Amino acid sequence: MSGKKKEFNNKSYKQFFESLYPQLCVFGYKYLNDLDTSKDFVQEVFVKVWEDNIAFKNENHAIGFFYLAVKNKCINYLKSKQYKVTERYELTNLEAFETEDSYMPEAVVIETTAVIDKAISKLPEKAAQVIRLSIEDYTNNEIADELSISINTVKDHKKVAYRKLRDFLGFLNMS
């Protein structure tokens, strides 16, 4: 272990990969509009970090590093002659992608969505179903009809879900 930095072992790196890989693939897809290439780039970044045995200050630093590395890999590909010849990508679009402001909000949304989805999956099954439908803008009446339960049961499931989600997601502290 070098200094105070966190190094990954096989198990922790595998867990980190499994938790971050889907979000990074979606993130890369937003640049490339090609899921297969996005997956390849994300895997290449993970392999390079593992081979170089890069240590990070903490998990947030590691996550930021991976998003930036995937972004840079995508931009370099979009700048490449191979891509320009086959896709004729406009340079004006590429310049917009290169600004840091263009990727951070997307990365935050992707990460936050993943965290919230993970928290919802920890809820009791019916409460999770009610919350997922609520997120999709279903009204209490529509949720009751969809799940064949009463409106009062929908409200009860929401109360339970919101209380548990506040506990699960308290670390976000949005205030």
mmCIF file of the C-alpha atoms, coordinates in Angstrom:
data_MODEL
# 
_entry.id   MODEL 
# 
loop_
_atom_site.group_PDB 
_atom_site.id 
_atom_site.type_symbol 
_atom_site.label_atom_id 
_atom_site.label_alt_id 
_atom_site.label_comp_id 
_atom_site.label_asym_id 
_atom_site.label_entity_id 
_atom_site.label_seq_id 
_atom_site.pdbx_PDB_ins_code 
_atom_site.Cartn_x 
_atom_site.Cartn_y 
_atom_site.Cartn_z 
_atom_site.occupancy 
_atom_site.B_iso_or_equiv 
_atom_site.pdbx_formal_charge 
_atom_site.auth_seq_id 
_atom_site.auth_comp_id 
_atom_site.auth_asym_id 
_atom_site.auth_atom_id 
_atom_site.pdbx_PDB_model_num 
ATOM 1   C CA . MET A 1 1   ? 0.000   0.000  0.000   1.00 0.00 ? 1   MET A CA 1 
ATOM 2   C CA . SER A 1 2   ? 1.524   3.338  -1.000  1.00 0.00 ? 2   SER A CA 1 
ATOM 3   C CA . GLY A 1 3   ? 0.947   6.110  1.551   1.00 0.00 ? 3   GLY A CA 1 
ATOM 4   C CA . LYS A 1 4   ? -2.683  6.704  2.424   1.00 0.00 ? 4   LYS A CA 1 
ATOM 5   C CA . LYS A 1 5   ? -3.928  5.755  -1.025  1.00 0.00 ? 5   LYS A CA 1 
ATOM 6   C CA . LYS A 1 6   ? -6.383  2.921  -1.595  1.00 0.00 ? 6   LYS A CA 1 
ATOM 7   C CA . GLU A 1 7   ? -5.195  0.072  -3.744  1.00 0.00 ? 7   GLU A CA 1 
ATOM 8   C CA . PHE A 1 8   ? -7.519  -2.588 -5.073  1.00 0.00 ? 8   PHE A CA 1 
ATOM 9   C CA . ASN A 1 9   ? -7.144  -6.311 -4.536  1.00 0.00 ? 9   ASN A CA 1 
ATOM 10  C CA . ASN A 1 10  ? -8.761  -8.849 -6.897  1.00 0.00 ? 10  ASN A CA 1 
ATOM 11  C CA . LYS A 1 11  ? -12.027 -9.025 -4.968  1.00 0.00 ? 11  LYS A CA 1 
ATOM 12  C CA . SER A 1 12  ? -12.453 -5.281 -4.349  1.00 0.00 ? 12  SER A CA 1 
ATOM 13  C CA . TYR A 1 13  ? -11.555 -4.424 -7.936  1.00 0.00 ? 13  TYR A CA 1 
ATOM 14  C CA . LYS A 1 14  ? -14.075 -6.950 -9.251  1.00 0.00 ? 14  LYS A CA 1 
ATOM 15  C CA . GLN A 1 15  ? -16.771 -5.455 -7.007  1.00 0.00 ? 15  GLN A CA 1 
ATOM 16  C CA . PHE A 1 16  ? -15.802 -1.932 -8.078  1.00 0.00 ? 16  PHE A CA 1 
ATOM 17  C CA . PHE A 1 17  ? -15.909 -3.001 -11.740 1.00 0.00 ? 17  PHE A CA 1 
ATOM 18  C CA . GLU A 1 18  ? -19.334 -4.640 -11.365 1.00 0.00 ? 18  GLU A CA 1 
ATOM 19  C CA . SER A 1 19  ? -20.794 -1.606 -9.617  1.00 0.00 ? 19  SER A CA 1 
ATOM 20  C CA . LEU A 1 20  ? -19.403 1.006  -12.039 1.00 0.00 ? 20  LEU A CA 1 
ATOM 21  C CA . TYR A 1 21  ? -19.259 -0.793 -15.395 1.00 0.00 ? 21  TYR A CA 1 
ATOM 22  C CA . PRO A 1 22  ? -22.935 -0.349 -16.442 1.00 0.00 ? 22  PRO A CA 1 
ATOM 23  C CA . GLN A 1 23  ? -22.948 3.376  -15.661 1.00 0.00 ? 23  GLN A CA 1 
ATOM 24  C CA . LEU A 1 24  ? -19.673 3.938  -17.510 1.00 0.00 ? 24  LEU A CA 1 
ATOM 25  C CA . CYS A 1 25  ? -20.993 2.081  -20.569 1.00 0.00 ? 25  CYS A CA 1 
ATOM 26  C CA . VAL A 1 26  ? -24.083 4.316  -20.630 1.00 0.00 ? 26  VAL A CA 1 
ATOM 27  C CA . PHE A 1 27  ? -21.847 7.347  -20.143 1.00 0.00 ? 27  PHE A CA 1 
ATOM 28  C CA . GLY A 1 28  ? -19.592 6.339  -23.064 1.00 0.00 ? 28  GLY A CA 1 
ATOM 29  C CA . TYR A 1 29  ? -22.647 5.611  -25.208 1.00 0.00 ? 29  TYR A CA 1 
ATOM 30  C CA . LYS A 1 30  ? -23.767 9.232  -24.789 1.00 0.00 ? 30  LYS A CA 1 
ATOM 31  C CA . TYR A 1 31  ? -20.584 10.272 -26.596 1.00 0.00 ? 31  TYR A CA 1 
ATOM 32  C CA . LEU A 1 32  ? -20.311 7.507  -29.175 1.00 0.00 ? 32  LEU A CA 1 
ATOM 33  C CA . ASN A 1 33  ? -23.875 6.392  -29.829 1.00 0.00 ? 33  ASN A CA 1 
ATOM 34  C CA . ASP A 1 34  ? -22.353 2.904  -30.097 1.00 0.00 ? 34  ASP A CA 1 
ATOM 35  C CA . LEU A 1 35  ? -22.786 0.577  -27.124 1.00 0.00 ? 35  LEU A CA 1 
ATOM 36  C CA . ASP A 1 36  ? -20.291 -2.071 -28.257 1.00 0.00 ? 36  ASP A CA 1 
ATOM 37  C CA . THR A 1 37  ? -17.482 0.460  -28.677 1.00 0.00 ? 37  THR A CA 1 
ATOM 38  C CA . SER A 1 38  ? -18.433 2.066  -25.382 1.00 0.00 ? 38  SER A CA 1 
ATOM 39  C CA . LYS A 1 39  ? -18.193 -1.322 -23.620 1.00 0.00 ? 39  LYS A CA 1 
ATOM 40  C CA . ASP A 1 40  ? -14.793 -1.958 -25.216 1.00 0.00 ? 40  ASP A CA 1 
ATOM 41  C CA . PHE A 1 41  ? -13.458 1.412  -24.059 1.00 0.00 ? 41  PHE A CA 1 
ATOM 42  C CA . VAL A 1 42  ? -14.726 0.957  -20.514 1.00 0.00 ? 42  VAL A CA 1 
ATOM 43  C CA . GLN A 1 43  ? -13.096 -2.478 -20.336 1.00 0.00 ? 43  GLN A CA 1 
ATOM 44  C CA . GLU A 1 44  ? -9.838  -1.069 -21.715 1.00 0.00 ? 44  GLU A CA 1 
ATOM 45  C CA . VAL A 1 45  ? -9.807  1.621  -19.008 1.00 0.00 ? 45  VAL A CA 1 
ATOM 46  C CA . PHE A 1 46  ? -10.396 -0.955 -16.264 1.00 0.00 ? 46  PHE A CA 1 
ATOM 47  C CA . VAL A 1 47  ? -7.664  -3.227 -17.640 1.00 0.00 ? 47  VAL A CA 1 
ATOM 48  C CA . LYS A 1 48  ? -5.178  -0.339 -17.902 1.00 0.00 ? 48  LYS A CA 1 
ATOM 49  C CA . VAL A 1 49  ? -5.843  0.782  -14.310 1.00 0.00 ? 49  VAL A CA 1 
ATOM 50  C CA . TRP A 1 50  ? -5.412  -2.800 -13.091 1.00 0.00 ? 50  TRP A CA 1 
ATOM 51  C CA . GLU A 1 51  ? -2.216  -3.389 -15.082 1.00 0.00 ? 51  GLU A CA 1 
ATOM 52  C CA . ASP A 1 52  ? -0.699  -0.084 -13.936 1.00 0.00 ? 52  ASP A CA 1 
ATOM 53  C CA . ASN A 1 53  ? -1.806  -0.797 -10.339 1.00 0.00 ? 53  ASN A CA 1 
ATOM 54  C CA . ILE A 1 54  ? -3.065  2.762  -9.931  1.00 0.00 ? 54  ILE A CA 1 
ATOM 55  C CA . ALA A 1 55  ? -3.927  3.717  -6.351  1.00 0.00 ? 55  ALA A CA 1 
ATOM 56  C CA . PHE A 1 56  ? -6.612  6.284  -5.523  1.00 0.00 ? 56  PHE A CA 1 
ATOM 57  C CA . LYS A 1 57  ? -7.132  8.639  -2.583  1.00 0.00 ? 57  LYS A CA 1 
ATOM 58  C CA . ASN A 1 58  ? -10.627 7.227  -2.048  1.00 0.00 ? 58  ASN A CA 1 
ATOM 59  C CA . GLU A 1 59  ? -13.554 5.679  -3.924  1.00 0.00 ? 59  GLU A CA 1 
ATOM 60  C CA . ASN A 1 60  ? -14.905 9.044  -5.106  1.00 0.00 ? 60  ASN A CA 1 
ATOM 61  C CA . HIS A 1 61  ? -11.506 9.889  -6.581  1.00 0.00 ? 61  HIS A CA 1 
ATOM 62  C CA . ALA A 1 62  ? -11.501 6.515  -8.350  1.00 0.00 ? 62  ALA A CA 1 
ATOM 63  C CA . ILE A 1 63  ? -15.004 7.046  -9.737  1.00 0.00 ? 63  ILE A CA 1 
ATOM 64  C CA . GLY A 1 64  ? -14.094 10.510 -11.034 1.00 0.00 ? 64  GLY A CA 1 
ATOM 65  C CA . PHE A 1 65  ? -10.930 9.110  -12.594 1.00 0.00 ? 65  PHE A CA 1 
ATOM 66  C CA . PHE A 1 66  ? -12.863 6.389  -14.455 1.00 0.00 ? 66  PHE A CA 1 
ATOM 67  C CA . TYR A 1 67  ? -15.454 8.836  -15.811 1.00 0.00 ? 67  TYR A CA 1 
ATOM 68  C CA . LEU A 1 68  ? -12.729 11.174 -17.015 1.00 0.00 ? 68  LEU A CA 1 
ATOM 69  C CA . ALA A 1 69  ? -10.731 8.318  -18.556 1.00 0.00 ? 69  ALA A CA 1 
ATOM 70  C CA . VAL A 1 70  ? -13.775 7.004  -20.434 1.00 0.00 ? 70  VAL A CA 1 
ATOM 71  C CA . LYS A 1 71  ? -14.640 10.523 -21.594 1.00 0.00 ? 71  LYS A CA 1 
ATOM 72  C CA . ASN A 1 72  ? -11.086 11.071 -22.875 1.00 0.00 ? 72  ASN A CA 1 
ATOM 73  C CA . LYS A 1 73  ? -11.039 7.688  -24.621 1.00 0.00 ? 73  LYS A CA 1 
ATOM 74  C CA . CYS A 1 74  ? -14.325 8.514  -26.367 1.00 0.00 ? 74  CYS A CA 1 
ATOM 75  C CA . ILE A 1 75  ? -13.136 11.976 -27.424 1.00 0.00 ? 75  ILE A CA 1 
ATOM 76  C CA . ASN A 1 76  ? -9.838  10.602 -28.713 1.00 0.00 ? 76  ASN A CA 1 
ATOM 77  C CA . TYR A 1 77  ? -11.773 8.061  -30.758 1.00 0.00 ? 77  TYR A CA 1 
ATOM 78  C CA . LEU A 1 78  ? -14.067 10.767 -32.130 1.00 0.00 ? 78  LEU A CA 1 
ATOM 79  C CA . LYS A 1 79  ? -10.972 12.761 -33.138 1.00 0.00 ? 79  LYS A CA 1 
ATOM 80  C CA . SER A 1 80  ? -9.337  9.767  -34.809 1.00 0.00 ? 80  SER A CA 1 
ATOM 81  C CA . LYS A 1 81  ? -8.976  9.557  -38.570 1.00 0.00 ? 81  LYS A CA 1 
ATOM 82  C CA . GLN A 1 82  ? -10.751 6.202  -38.591 1.00 0.00 ? 82  GLN A CA 1 
ATOM 83  C CA . TYR A 1 83  ? -13.847 7.669  -37.004 1.00 0.00 ? 83  TYR A CA 1 
ATOM 84  C CA . LYS A 1 84  ? -13.818 10.876 -39.044 1.00 0.00 ? 84  LYS A CA 1 
ATOM 85  C CA . VAL A 1 85  ? -13.588 8.915  -42.298 1.00 0.00 ? 85  VAL A CA 1 
ATOM 86  C CA . THR A 1 86  ? -16.351 6.469  -41.417 1.00 0.00 ? 86  THR A CA 1 
ATOM 87  C CA . GLU A 1 87  ? -18.685 8.743  -39.474 1.00 0.00 ? 87  GLU A CA 1 
ATOM 88  C CA . ARG A 1 88  ? -17.826 12.306 -40.649 1.00 0.00 ? 88  ARG A CA 1 
ATOM 89  C CA . TYR A 1 89  ? -18.363 13.671 -37.161 1.00 0.00 ? 89  TYR A CA 1 
ATOM 90  C CA . GLU A 1 90  ? -18.633 17.450 -37.013 1.00 0.00 ? 90  GLU A CA 1 
ATOM 91  C CA . LEU A 1 91  ? -15.797 19.156 -35.151 1.00 0.00 ? 91  LEU A CA 1 
ATOM 92  C CA . THR A 1 92  ? -18.205 21.622 -33.560 1.00 0.00 ? 92  THR A CA 1 
ATOM 93  C CA . ASN A 1 93  ? -19.936 18.777 -31.727 1.00 0.00 ? 93  ASN A CA 1 
ATOM 94  C CA . LEU A 1 94  ? -16.574 17.392 -30.655 1.00 0.00 ? 94  LEU A CA 1 
ATOM 95  C CA . GLU A 1 95  ? -15.498 20.731 -29.172 1.00 0.00 ? 95  GLU A CA 1 
ATOM 96  C CA . ALA A 1 96  ? -18.668 20.810 -27.076 1.00 0.00 ? 96  ALA A CA 1 
ATOM 97  C CA . PHE A 1 97  ? -17.885 17.316 -25.761 1.00 0.00 ? 97  PHE A CA 1 
ATOM 98  C CA . GLU A 1 98  ? -14.392 18.337 -24.702 1.00 0.00 ? 98  GLU A CA 1 
ATOM 99  C CA . THR A 1 99  ? -15.540 20.811 -22.083 1.00 0.00 ? 99  THR A CA 1 
ATOM 100 C CA . GLU A 1 100 ? -15.611 19.437 -18.549 1.00 0.00 ? 100 GLU A CA 1 
ATOM 101 C CA . ASP A 1 101 ? -19.052 20.927 -18.019 1.00 0.00 ? 101 ASP A CA 1 
ATOM 102 C CA . SER A 1 102 ? -20.517 18.632 -20.657 1.00 0.00 ? 102 SER A CA 1 
ATOM 103 C CA . TYR A 1 103 ? -19.723 15.385 -18.867 1.00 0.00 ? 103 TYR A CA 1 
ATOM 104 C CA . MET A 1 104 ? -19.975 16.097 -15.145 1.00 0.00 ? 104 MET A CA 1 
ATOM 105 C CA . PRO A 1 105 ? -23.747 16.668 -15.010 1.00 0.00 ? 105 PRO A CA 1 
ATOM 106 C CA . GLU A 1 106 ? -24.316 13.456 -16.986 1.00 0.00 ? 106 GLU A CA 1 
ATOM 107 C CA . ALA A 1 107 ? -21.940 11.526 -14.738 1.00 0.00 ? 107 ALA A CA 1 
ATOM 108 C CA . VAL A 1 108 ? -23.705 12.833 -11.638 1.00 0.00 ? 108 VAL A CA 1 
ATOM 109 C CA . VAL A 1 109 ? -27.128 11.886 -13.041 1.00 0.00 ? 109 VAL A CA 1 
ATOM 110 C CA . ILE A 1 110 ? -25.943 8.391  -13.989 1.00 0.00 ? 110 ILE A CA 1 
ATOM 111 C CA . GLU A 1 111 ? -24.314 7.797  -10.593 1.00 0.00 ? 111 GLU A CA 1 
ATOM 112 C CA . THR A 1 112 ? -27.261 9.225  -8.643  1.00 0.00 ? 112 THR A CA 1 
ATOM 113 C CA . THR A 1 113 ? -29.731 7.139  -10.636 1.00 0.00 ? 113 THR A CA 1 
ATOM 114 C CA . ALA A 1 114 ? -27.703 4.007  -9.902  1.00 0.00 ? 114 ALA A CA 1 
ATOM 115 C CA . VAL A 1 115 ? -27.561 4.807  -6.173  1.00 0.00 ? 115 VAL A CA 1 
ATOM 116 C CA . ILE A 1 116 ? -31.310 5.478  -6.006  1.00 0.00 ? 116 ILE A CA 1 
ATOM 117 C CA . ASP A 1 117 ? -32.116 2.340  -8.004  1.00 0.00 ? 117 ASP A CA 1 
ATOM 118 C CA . LYS A 1 118 ? -29.970 0.282  -5.639  1.00 0.00 ? 118 LYS A CA 1 
ATOM 119 C CA . ALA A 1 119 ? -31.787 1.805  -2.640  1.00 0.00 ? 119 ALA A CA 1 
ATOM 120 C CA . ILE A 1 120 ? -35.202 1.090  -4.193  1.00 0.00 ? 120 ILE A CA 1 
ATOM 121 C CA . SER A 1 121 ? -34.194 -2.525 -4.780  1.00 0.00 ? 121 SER A CA 1 
ATOM 122 C CA . LYS A 1 122 ? -33.661 -2.877 -0.992  1.00 0.00 ? 122 LYS A CA 1 
ATOM 123 C CA . LEU A 1 123 ? -37.306 -1.975 -0.317  1.00 0.00 ? 123 LEU A CA 1 
ATOM 124 C CA . PRO A 1 124 ? -40.022 -4.571 0.216   1.00 0.00 ? 124 PRO A CA 1 
ATOM 125 C CA . GLU A 1 125 ? -41.284 -5.748 -3.186  1.00 0.00 ? 125 GLU A CA 1 
ATOM 126 C CA . LYS A 1 126 ? -44.662 -3.949 -3.203  1.00 0.00 ? 126 LYS A CA 1 
ATOM 127 C CA . ALA A 1 127 ? -43.178 -0.722 -1.842  1.00 0.00 ? 127 ALA A CA 1 
ATOM 128 C CA . ALA A 1 128 ? -40.509 -0.841 -4.560  1.00 0.00 ? 128 ALA A CA 1 
ATOM 129 C CA . GLN A 1 129 ? -43.178 -1.371 -7.235  1.00 0.00 ? 129 GLN A CA 1 
ATOM 130 C CA . VAL A 1 130 ? -45.193 1.573  -5.901  1.00 0.00 ? 130 VAL A CA 1 
ATOM 131 C CA . ILE A 1 131 ? -42.149 3.862  -5.875  1.00 0.00 ? 131 ILE A CA 1 
ATOM 132 C CA . ARG A 1 132 ? -41.043 2.834  -9.373  1.00 0.00 ? 132 ARG A CA 1 
ATOM 133 C CA . LEU A 1 133 ? -44.537 3.565  -10.745 1.00 0.00 ? 133 LEU A CA 1 
ATOM 134 C CA . SER A 1 134 ? -44.611 6.832  -8.825  1.00 0.00 ? 134 SER A CA 1 
ATOM 135 C CA . ILE A 1 135 ? -41.286 7.824  -10.414 1.00 0.00 ? 135 ILE A CA 1 
ATOM 136 C CA . GLU A 1 136 ? -42.884 7.115  -13.805 1.00 0.00 ? 136 GLU A CA 1 
ATOM 137 C CA . ASP A 1 137 ? -45.542 9.741  -12.925 1.00 0.00 ? 137 ASP A CA 1 
ATOM 138 C CA . TYR A 1 138 ? -48.347 7.316  -12.148 1.00 0.00 ? 138 TYR A CA 1 
ATOM 139 C CA . THR A 1 139 ? -50.975 8.809  -9.832  1.00 0.00 ? 139 THR A CA 1 
ATOM 140 C CA . ASN A 1 140 ? -51.990 6.975  -6.658  1.00 0.00 ? 140 ASN A CA 1 
ATOM 141 C CA . ASN A 1 141 ? -55.203 5.865  -8.420  1.00 0.00 ? 141 ASN A CA 1 
ATOM 142 C CA . GLU A 1 142 ? -53.243 4.533  -11.417 1.00 0.00 ? 142 GLU A CA 1 
ATOM 143 C CA . ILE A 1 143 ? -50.814 2.705  -9.127  1.00 0.00 ? 143 ILE A CA 1 
ATOM 144 C CA . ALA A 1 144 ? -53.723 1.147  -7.218  1.00 0.00 ? 144 ALA A CA 1 
ATOM 145 C CA . ASP A 1 145 ? -55.295 -0.008 -10.491 1.00 0.00 ? 145 ASP A CA 1 
ATOM 146 C CA . GLU A 1 146 ? -51.994 -1.304 -11.890 1.00 0.00 ? 146 GLU A CA 1 
ATOM 147 C CA . LEU A 1 147 ? -51.144 -3.327 -8.773  1.00 0.00 ? 147 LEU A CA 1 
ATOM 148 C CA . SER A 1 148 ? -54.736 -4.255 -7.868  1.00 0.00 ? 148 SER A CA 1 
ATOM 149 C CA . ILE A 1 149 ? -54.481 -2.705 -4.414  1.00 0.00 ? 149 ILE A CA 1 
ATOM 150 C CA . SER A 1 150 ? -56.399 0.054  -2.614  1.00 0.00 ? 150 SER A CA 1 
ATOM 151 C CA . ILE A 1 151 ? -55.363 3.701  -2.693  1.00 0.00 ? 151 ILE A CA 1 
ATOM 152 C CA . ASN A 1 152 ? -54.773 3.569  1.082   1.00 0.00 ? 152 ASN A CA 1 
ATOM 153 C CA . THR A 1 153 ? -52.394 0.630  0.560   1.00 0.00 ? 153 THR A CA 1 
ATOM 154 C CA . VAL A 1 154 ? -50.544 2.674  -2.082  1.00 0.00 ? 154 VAL A CA 1 
ATOM 155 C CA . LYS A 1 155 ? -50.198 5.527  0.419   1.00 0.00 ? 155 LYS A CA 1 
ATOM 156 C CA . ASP A 1 156 ? -48.990 3.135  3.128   1.00 0.00 ? 156 ASP A CA 1 
ATOM 157 C CA . HIS A 1 157 ? -46.383 1.640  0.787   1.00 0.00 ? 157 HIS A CA 1 
ATOM 158 C CA . LYS A 1 158 ? -45.205 5.140  -0.119  1.00 0.00 ? 158 LYS A CA 1 
ATOM 159 C CA . LYS A 1 159 ? -44.837 6.104  3.563   1.00 0.00 ? 159 LYS A CA 1 
ATOM 160 C CA . VAL A 1 160 ? -42.781 2.992  4.280   1.00 0.00 ? 160 VAL A CA 1 
ATOM 161 C CA . ALA A 1 161 ? -40.703 3.480  1.129   1.00 0.00 ? 161 ALA A CA 1 
ATOM 162 C CA . TYR A 1 162 ? -39.964 7.157  1.753   1.00 0.00 ? 162 TYR A CA 1 
ATOM 163 C CA . ARG A 1 163 ? -38.939 6.473  5.365   1.00 0.00 ? 163 ARG A CA 1 
ATOM 164 C CA . LYS A 1 164 ? -36.591 3.654  4.312   1.00 0.00 ? 164 LYS A CA 1 
ATOM 165 C CA . LEU A 1 165 ? -35.213 5.616  1.350   1.00 0.00 ? 165 LEU A CA 1 
ATOM 166 C CA . ARG A 1 166 ? -34.403 8.538  3.655   1.00 0.00 ? 166 ARG A CA 1 
ATOM 167 C CA . ASP A 1 167 ? -32.435 6.095  5.809   1.00 0.00 ? 167 ASP A CA 1 
ATOM 168 C CA . PHE A 1 168 ? -30.712 4.427  2.837   1.00 0.00 ? 168 PHE A CA 1 
ATOM 169 C CA . LEU A 1 169 ? -29.915 7.708  1.088   1.00 0.00 ? 169 LEU A CA 1 
ATOM 170 C CA . GLY A 1 170 ? -29.241 9.887  4.127   1.00 0.00 ? 170 GLY A CA 1 
ATOM 171 C CA . PHE A 1 171 ? -25.577 10.158 3.149   1.00 0.00 ? 171 PHE A CA 1 
ATOM 172 C CA . LEU A 1 172 ? -26.611 12.252 0.116   1.00 0.00 ? 172 LEU A CA 1 
ATOM 173 C CA . ASN A 1 173 ? -27.950 14.970 2.454   1.00 0.00 ? 173 ASN A CA 1 
ATOM 174 C CA . MET A 1 174 ? -29.337 17.248 -0.245  1.00 0.00 ? 174 MET A CA 1 
ATOM 175 C CA . SER A 1 175 ? -30.101 20.123 2.156   1.00 0.00 ? 175 SER A CA 1 
# 
